[in-house]
């Protein structure tokens, strides 16, 4: 175990930023905390780093308890590497001296090898203001990695980058972290970022972890309606639970977890779990089409009045105003969200 | 507790600094309140109404004059295509290096009864320069740079899109100037003008030499010979209340009315073409520069040439050395004492916000204290309780520190605010201790601001007159003293060399500061 939190809480005045969070991150794992702004995820990160003192609970980094009701270790003694949202590079130091900041004096080889890891050895003598956003990001990462921390923490690491660069830089950062073999925790409000980058992720809301799991599980089997809606687009549909699945106005769906619930329930159906075909006497009409390149998102008006989202590959296109039949895609397994 | 919160020892030091800085203010107000109804009613019948009208009238006229001069120059030199405007802008700020009492000497001579203008015009007699008109003229000419610097900074930071949007919505150039530009920079103009007003309230030298009575001159006269006259304390209390009213108005305008402009990062220059107005505009700028810079400097130079042969150079060097000593001491102590206060102000948040605000207010009590009053309070305190300190350099340096602490605080607070708290956190995350993070990250980043604050306090202390006159140890002559003494007796030429040296010493660092910081020097304005 590389990092664990036990019932950690932190309030600012009356506001509970973090409420009883427990969490375990494995060695070498890339872990994401996903939540909307103000959900407490940055506070969680600062509690791990030691920039805030928890009101209750304990934090363990590596084998060492760094924070517990009786004891508190300052951030400088935690073996934590932090990458700040705005990078917080020291403006008066060159790239080389930024990276060397956390190293014993004259550990030049380590400085250079870390700069090579992030591919910036040729910029060693530049100052932060002379670098592009992506380069600053990599310097911040190198600076955090150089002392060989037990855990690297990344606070919204991609939010200050241009959208066009973000995907590339995300890939770079993932490769660097994997190559360094570090345990990393990143917090973000961008679900795409969390889903594509993390080995596991936690969904956070109002100071609590709503769900923890692999990206595919969290996406396909959201723990509740809020998590379903926050992590991607979703149709929440009312239905009746029966032996063969959940019967809804869109047809019968297989349900992931046998919960023993019966009667009226809600299921979370992802737009790509539905299928369309043109049908003059179908049950819905296309009201809007959002072309996204590789796929298309359709917005339908169902004959019972509700709106239904359907996502299909863009190989075949339907027109706005067409009458269609909408139903479950084959093998669609959905989850109950009551 | 958060890692970036201010530590208790820093709080404690800041608290002590604030308490010490507030002592003279508290003393004078308590003494004034206890001056007795006889003193008060005597003053209220005649002296106070008369002084209120004179002082406030002078402040109003000077504020209006500097507003016109400062804004006009800033507009022409920042916002139009006037040739040579960059150099002219830098020159236009330099009258700040001429203390108004030095300016007053040159004008008392040139426009005086035996002055150069009379000879030039070949008339028997000129209308007297002394009194209200002379005081207003001199104060306006040598304080307009406050408004100029504020206005120029505001105009430079003005996002041109606002004016373009107004033009696009069908407004003419004049309508945009009045309806949009002026409205957007109004908070800055008000801020600069109020600084001028505060200066007029505190000025002693220029009004004395122009023989116009304000609160400061009367307090100084009351003080003559006596150590703690109740009348002086009562008048000081009134002056402090006036100053606080000005300050409160200033804070209101600068805090409440400041517009937040969306930052577009890169700023395009927005330049208004003057066309045929170019020549008259250029002449107007040159005329101001002649009156506020060239003429006084030329007069000082000619005097110096005339009397330098008679001056004992060793003695002269001694005065300069004394000035250097007290100013450097005051600047160093003020910058050091200001740092904990600046830290508390820059990092205040959460539960101790109010305490931080209180510390900030008390530590900046010097703002509300004209030099005459600080000196009066310190003399009284020393003669009562700390007699060994009386007639020592300690009191003079203490007065400078208290008086100029606000400049030192503001300069460093602005510097600290640019150092994000997360830089210290980043350093700590990398294994640096609290002290290590401070030395390796905060200190190098703060150094330029601290140095600038040091220079500002040094320059202000070097030209300070009334506290120096009252508190200097016997025989301890500084440049301002050697300017004042002959000038008071009408021997203007004898004041020339010391005045010229004082101005030249100030001009160089001022020019460098203004050029490097693009006219924005916290604490200077």
mmCIF file of N, CA and C in Angstrom, chain B residues 20-101:
data_model
loop_
_atom_site.group_PDB
_atom_site.id
_atom_site.type_symbol
_atom_site.label_atom_id
_atom_site.label_comp_id
_atom_site.label_asym_id
_atom_site.label_seq_id
_atom_site.Cartn_x
_atom_site.Cartn_y
_atom_site.Cartn_z
ATOM 1 N N UNK B 20 3.555 50.188 18.680
ATOM 2 C CA UNK B 20 4.517 51.284 18.777
ATOM 3 C C UNK B 20 4.149 52.397 17.794
ATOM 4 N N UNK B 21 3.782 51.980 16.564
ATOM 5 C CA UNK B 21 3.483 52.979 15.532
ATOM 6 C C UNK B 21 2.280 53.828 15.918
ATOM 7 N N UNK B 22 1.394 53.243 16.718
ATOM 8 C CA UNK B 22 0.163 53.960 17.048
ATOM 9 C C UNK B 22 0.304 54.853 18.279
ATOM 10 N N UNK B 23 1.448 54.743 18.979
ATOM 11 C CA UNK B 23 1.599 55.506 20.228
ATOM 12 C C UNK B 23 1.454 57.025 20.031
ATOM 13 N N UNK B 24 2.178 57.625 19.063
ATOM 14 C CA UNK B 24 2.060 59.089 18.945
ATOM 15 C C UNK B 24 0.632 59.527 18.662
ATOM 16 N N UNK B 25 -0.039 58.780 17.790
ATOM 17 C CA UNK B 25 -1.419 59.129 17.460
ATOM 18 C C UNK B 25 -2.279 59.109 18.720
ATOM 19 N N UNK B 26 -2.144 58.013 19.469
ATOM 20 C CA UNK B 26 -2.945 57.874 20.684
ATOM 21 C C UNK B 26 -2.616 59.000 21.657
ATOM 22 N N UNK B 27 -1.306 59.285 21.793
ATOM 23 C CA UNK B 27 -0.891 60.303 22.759
ATOM 24 C C UNK B 27 -1.515 61.662 22.418
ATOM 25 N N UNK B 28 -1.385 62.037 21.144
ATOM 26 C CA UNK B 28 -1.864 63.365 20.764
ATOM 27 C C UNK B 28 -3.375 63.469 20.946
ATOM 28 N N UNK B 29 -4.084 62.442 20.547
ATOM 29 C CA UNK B 29 -5.543 62.509 20.651
ATOM 30 C C UNK B 29 -5.963 62.574 22.126
ATOM 31 N N UNK B 30 -5.285 61.775 22.965
ATOM 32 C CA UNK B 30 -5.631 61.812 24.393
ATOM 33 C C UNK B 30 -5.323 63.189 24.983
ATOM 34 N N UNK B 31 -4.132 63.708 24.642
ATOM 35 C CA UNK B 31 -3.760 65.036 25.133
ATOM 36 C C UNK B 31 -4.734 66.102 24.622
ATOM 37 N N UNK B 32 -5.062 65.988 23.377
ATOM 38 C CA UNK B 32 -5.965 66.976 22.769
ATOM 39 C C UNK B 32 -7.327 66.954 23.440
ATOM 40 N N UNK B 33 -7.828 65.718 23.647
ATOM 41 C CA UNK B 33 -9.139 65.601 24.279
ATOM 42 C C UNK B 33 -9.096 66.148 25.696
ATOM 43 N N UNK B 34 -7.925 66.016 26.340
ATOM 44 C CA UNK B 34 -7.815 66.468 27.722
ATOM 45 C C UNK B 34 -7.290 67.891 27.840
ATOM 46 N N UNK B 35 -7.312 68.605 26.739
ATOM 47 C CA UNK B 35 -6.707 69.941 26.762
ATOM 48 C C UNK B 35 -7.506 70.936 27.593
ATOM 49 N N UNK B 36 -8.705 70.564 27.968
ATOM 50 C CA UNK B 36 -9.477 71.473 28.825
ATOM 51 C C UNK B 36 -10.386 72.364 27.998
ATOM 52 N N UNK B 37 -11.552 72.629 28.579
ATOM 53 C CA UNK B 37 -12.560 73.343 27.803
ATOM 54 C C UNK B 37 -12.132 74.784 27.527
ATOM 55 N N UNK B 38 -11.276 75.301 28.393
ATOM 56 C CA UNK B 38 -10.848 76.684 28.189
ATOM 57 C C UNK B 38 -9.990 76.794 26.921
ATOM 58 N N UNK B 39 -9.033 75.894 26.827
ATOM 59 C CA UNK B 39 -8.189 75.866 25.642
ATOM 60 C C UNK B 39 -9.050 75.700 24.393
ATOM 61 N N UNK B 40 -9.948 74.709 24.470
ATOM 62 C CA UNK B 40 -10.760 74.388 23.301
ATOM 63 C C UNK B 40 -11.653 75.560 22.893
ATOM 64 N N UNK B 41 -12.321 76.130 23.877
ATOM 65 C CA UNK B 41 -13.262 77.186 23.485
ATOM 66 C C UNK B 41 -12.505 78.402 22.958
ATOM 67 N N UNK B 42 -11.314 78.645 23.540
ATOM 68 C CA UNK B 42 -10.499 79.736 23.020
ATOM 69 C C UNK B 42 -10.149 79.508 21.564
ATOM 70 N N UNK B 43 -9.752 78.271 21.267
ATOM 71 C CA UNK B 43 -9.343 77.953 19.896
ATOM 72 C C UNK B 43 -10.536 77.937 18.948
ATOM 73 N N UNK B 44 -11.653 77.375 19.463
ATOM 74 C CA UNK B 44 -12.814 77.199 18.585
ATOM 75 C C UNK B 44 -13.417 78.537 18.166
ATOM 76 N N UNK B 45 -13.250 79.540 19.041
ATOM 77 C CA UNK B 45 -13.837 80.841 18.717
ATOM 78 C C UNK B 45 -13.221 81.456 17.477
ATOM 79 N N UNK B 46 -11.895 81.389 17.392
ATOM 80 C CA UNK B 46 -11.260 82.111 16.294
ATOM 81 C C UNK B 46 -10.313 81.249 15.487
ATOM 82 N N UNK B 47 -9.345 80.708 16.198
ATOM 83 C CA UNK B 47 -8.229 80.072 15.532
ATOM 84 C C UNK B 47 -8.675 78.928 14.624
ATOM 85 N N UNK B 48 -9.489 78.034 15.164
ATOM 86 C CA UNK B 48 -9.819 76.824 14.408
ATOM 87 C C UNK B 48 -10.663 77.120 13.155
ATOM 88 N N UNK B 49 -11.722 77.929 13.258
ATOM 89 C CA UNK B 49 -12.480 78.221 12.042
ATOM 90 C C UNK B 49 -11.618 78.848 10.946
ATOM 91 N N UNK B 50 -10.779 79.776 11.375
ATOM 92 C CA UNK B 50 -9.886 80.461 10.440
ATOM 93 C C UNK B 50 -8.946 79.464 9.756
ATOM 94 N N UNK B 51 -8.333 78.583 10.586
ATOM 95 C CA UNK B 51 -7.390 77.605 10.046
ATOM 96 C C UNK B 51 -8.094 76.589 9.162
ATOM 97 N N UNK B 52 -9.311 76.223 9.564
ATOM 98 C CA UNK B 52 -10.054 75.249 8.750
ATOM 99 C C UNK B 52 -10.297 75.814 7.369
ATOM 100 N N UNK B 53 -10.752 77.062 7.324
ATOM 101 C CA UNK B 53 -11.030 77.665 6.026
ATOM 102 C C UNK B 53 -9.754 77.762 5.197
ATOM 103 N N UNK B 54 -8.682 78.244 5.824
ATOM 104 C CA UNK B 54 -7.424 78.395 5.097
ATOM 105 C C UNK B 54 -6.879 77.064 4.607
ATOM 106 N N UNK B 55 -6.803 76.085 5.514
ATOM 107 C CA UNK B 55 -6.193 74.812 5.161
ATOM 108 C C UNK B 55 -7.033 74.056 4.139
ATOM 109 N N UNK B 56 -8.337 73.985 4.401
ATOM 110 C CA UNK B 56 -9.194 73.245 3.467
ATOM 111 C C UNK B 56 -9.286 73.968 2.130
ATOM 112 N N UNK B 57 -9.303 75.284 2.165
ATOM 113 C CA UNK B 57 -9.332 76.043 0.913
ATOM 114 C C UNK B 57 -8.088 75.761 0.087
ATOM 115 N N UNK B 58 -6.950 75.773 0.769
ATOM 116 C CA UNK B 58 -5.699 75.484 0.071
ATOM 117 C C UNK B 58 -5.729 74.067 -0.500
ATOM 118 N N UNK B 59 -6.176 73.117 0.331
ATOM 119 C CA UNK B 59 -6.233 71.724 -0.135
ATOM 120 C C UNK B 59 -7.146 71.614 -1.354
ATOM 121 N N UNK B 60 -8.272 72.291 -1.326
ATOM 122 C CA UNK B 60 -9.225 72.188 -2.438
ATOM 123 C C UNK B 60 -8.627 72.755 -3.720
ATOM 124 N N UNK B 61 -8.003 73.932 -3.609
ATOM 125 C CA UNK B 61 -7.440 74.546 -4.815
ATOM 126 C C UNK B 61 -6.290 73.702 -5.369
ATOM 127 N N UNK B 62 -5.433 73.200 -4.475
ATOM 128 C CA UNK B 62 -4.303 72.400 -4.945
ATOM 129 C C UNK B 62 -4.796 71.085 -5.553
ATOM 130 N N UNK B 63 -5.798 70.473 -4.926
ATOM 131 C CA UNK B 63 -6.357 69.229 -5.487
ATOM 132 C C UNK B 63 -6.904 69.487 -6.891
ATOM 133 N N UNK B 64 -7.642 70.566 -7.035
ATOM 134 C CA UNK B 64 -8.218 70.872 -8.346
ATOM 135 C C UNK B 64 -7.114 71.122 -9.365
ATOM 136 N N UNK B 65 -6.111 71.896 -8.962
ATOM 137 C CA UNK B 65 -5.016 72.206 -9.870
ATOM 138 C C UNK B 65 -4.249 70.966 -10.292
ATOM 139 N N UNK B 66 -3.928 70.111 -9.329
ATOM 140 C CA UNK B 66 -3.160 68.915 -9.666
ATOM 141 C C UNK B 66 -3.999 67.941 -10.483
ATOM 142 N N UNK B 67 -5.296 67.919 -10.224
ATOM 143 C CA UNK B 67 -6.169 67.033 -10.999
ATOM 144 C C UNK B 67 -6.123 67.428 -12.476
ATOM 145 N N UNK B 68 -6.212 68.728 -12.728
ATOM 146 C CA UNK B 68 -6.169 69.202 -14.112
ATOM 147 C C UNK B 68 -4.791 68.931 -14.730
ATOM 148 N N UNK B 69 -3.751 69.358 -14.024
ATOM 149 C CA UNK B 69 -2.393 69.185 -14.565
ATOM 150 C C UNK B 69 -2.046 67.714 -14.749
ATOM 151 N N UNK B 70 -2.255 66.944 -13.691
ATOM 152 C CA UNK B 70 -1.849 65.538 -13.713
ATOM 153 C C UNK B 70 -2.614 64.737 -14.745
ATOM 154 N N UNK B 71 -3.927 64.909 -14.780
ATOM 155 C CA UNK B 71 -4.736 64.149 -15.729
ATOM 156 C C UNK B 71 -4.445 64.593 -17.152
ATOM 157 N N UNK B 72 -4.345 65.897 -17.336
ATOM 158 C CA UNK B 72 -4.074 66.410 -18.679
ATOM 159 C C UNK B 72 -2.761 65.879 -19.227
ATOM 160 N N UNK B 73 -1.724 65.962 -18.412
ATOM 161 C CA UNK B 73 -0.420 65.474 -18.856
ATOM 162 C C UNK B 73 -0.476 63.972 -19.123
ATOM 163 N N UNK B 74 -1.094 63.235 -18.210
ATOM 164 C CA UNK B 74 -1.164 61.786 -18.384
ATOM 165 C C UNK B 74 -1.892 61.445 -19.678
ATOM 166 N N UNK B 75 -2.972 62.137 -19.945
ATOM 167 C CA UNK B 75 -3.728 61.852 -21.162
ATOM 168 C C UNK B 75 -2.855 62.114 -22.381
ATOM 169 N N UNK B 76 -2.222 63.276 -22.420
ATOM 170 C CA UNK B 76 -1.410 63.622 -23.581
ATOM 171 C C UNK B 76 -0.227 62.680 -23.752
ATOM 172 N N UNK B 77 0.346 62.242 -22.639
ATOM 173 C CA UNK B 77 1.604 61.508 -22.724
ATOM 174 C C UNK B 77 1.415 59.994 -22.772
ATOM 175 N N UNK B 78 0.220 59.514 -22.479
ATOM 176 C CA UNK B 78 -0.005 58.064 -22.539
ATOM 177 C C UNK B 78 -0.935 57.715 -23.689
ATOM 178 N N UNK B 79 -1.877 58.578 -23.947
ATOM 179 C CA UNK B 79 -3.011 58.188 -24.778
ATOM 180 C C UNK B 79 -3.030 58.848 -26.143
ATOM 181 N N UNK B 80 -2.026 59.690 -26.451
ATOM 182 C CA UNK B 80 -2.039 60.365 -27.751
ATOM 183 C C UNK B 80 -0.728 60.120 -28.482
ATOM 184 N N UNK B 81 -0.643 60.651 -29.690
ATOM 185 C CA UNK B 81 0.559 60.442 -30.500
ATOM 186 C C UNK B 81 1.525 61.617 -30.390
ATOM 187 N N UNK B 82 1.565 62.255 -29.227
ATOM 188 C CA UNK B 82 2.472 63.379 -29.023
ATOM 189 C C UNK B 82 3.924 62.934 -29.230
ATOM 190 N N UNK B 83 4.705 63.659 -30.016
ATOM 191 C CA UNK B 83 6.088 63.221 -30.234
ATOM 192 C C UNK B 83 6.896 63.277 -28.935
ATOM 193 N N UNK B 84 7.735 62.281 -28.741
ATOM 194 C CA UNK B 84 8.612 62.232 -27.566
ATOM 195 C C UNK B 84 7.893 61.985 -26.270
ATOM 196 N N UNK B 85 6.727 61.344 -26.350
ATOM 197 C CA UNK B 85 5.919 61.284 -25.137
ATOM 198 C C UNK B 85 6.521 60.409 -24.040
ATOM 199 N N UNK B 86 7.327 59.410 -24.430
ATOM 200 C CA UNK B 86 7.893 58.558 -23.381
ATOM 201 C C UNK B 86 8.876 59.333 -22.509
ATOM 202 N N UNK B 87 9.756 60.060 -23.160
ATOM 203 C CA UNK B 87 10.732 60.865 -22.411
ATOM 204 C C UNK B 87 9.998 61.942 -21.609
ATOM 205 N N UNK B 88 9.039 62.571 -22.250
ATOM 206 C CA UNK B 88 8.314 63.650 -21.580
ATOM 207 C C UNK B 88 7.563 63.121 -20.355
ATOM 208 N N UNK B 89 7.037 61.903 -20.466
ATOM 209 C CA UNK B 89 6.312 61.330 -19.323
ATOM 210 C C UNK B 89 7.263 61.117 -18.148
ATOM 211 N N UNK B 90 8.432 60.564 -18.456
ATOM 212 C CA UNK B 90 9.414 60.347 -17.390
ATOM 213 C C UNK B 90 9.810 61.680 -16.761
ATOM 214 N N UNK B 91 10.029 62.687 -17.587
ATOM 215 C CA UNK B 91 10.414 64.000 -17.058
ATOM 216 C C UNK B 91 9.285 64.593 -16.218
ATOM 217 N N UNK B 92 8.059 64.375 -16.653
ATOM 218 C CA UNK B 92 6.929 64.993 -15.961
ATOM 219 C C UNK B 92 6.753 64.483 -14.543
ATOM 220 N N UNK B 93 7.284 63.278 -14.270
ATOM 221 C CA UNK B 93 7.148 62.738 -12.915
ATOM 222 C C UNK B 93 8.252 63.261 -12.002
ATOM 223 N N UNK B 94 9.296 63.840 -12.580
ATOM 224 C CA UNK B 94 10.468 64.193 -11.778
ATOM 225 C C UNK B 94 10.281 65.338 -10.779
ATOM 226 N N UNK B 95 9.336 66.251 -10.979
ATOM 227 C CA UNK B 95 9.149 67.263 -9.925
ATOM 228 C C UNK B 95 8.905 66.637 -8.549
ATOM 229 N N UNK B 96 8.554 65.352 -8.539
ATOM 230 C CA UNK B 96 8.414 64.633 -7.279
ATOM 231 C C UNK B 96 9.723 64.649 -6.492
ATOM 232 N N UNK B 97 10.831 64.811 -7.191
ATOM 233 C CA UNK B 97 12.135 64.819 -6.523
ATOM 234 C C UNK B 97 12.453 66.179 -5.911
ATOM 235 N N UNK B 98 11.655 67.190 -6.233
ATOM 236 C CA UNK B 98 11.895 68.519 -5.671
ATOM 237 C C UNK B 98 10.940 68.713 -4.500
ATOM 238 N N UNK B 99 11.454 68.761 -3.276
ATOM 239 C CA UNK B 99 10.553 68.967 -2.142
ATOM 240 C C UNK B 99 9.844 70.307 -2.321
ATOM 241 N N UNK B 100 8.544 70.377 -2.020
ATOM 242 C CA UNK B 100 7.826 71.634 -2.225
ATOM 243 C C UNK B 100 8.476 72.822 -1.526
ATOM 244 N N UNK B 101 9.169 72.593 -0.394
ATOM 245 C CA UNK B 101 9.781 73.761 0.248
ATOM 246 C C UNK B 101 10.966 74.273 -0.562
#
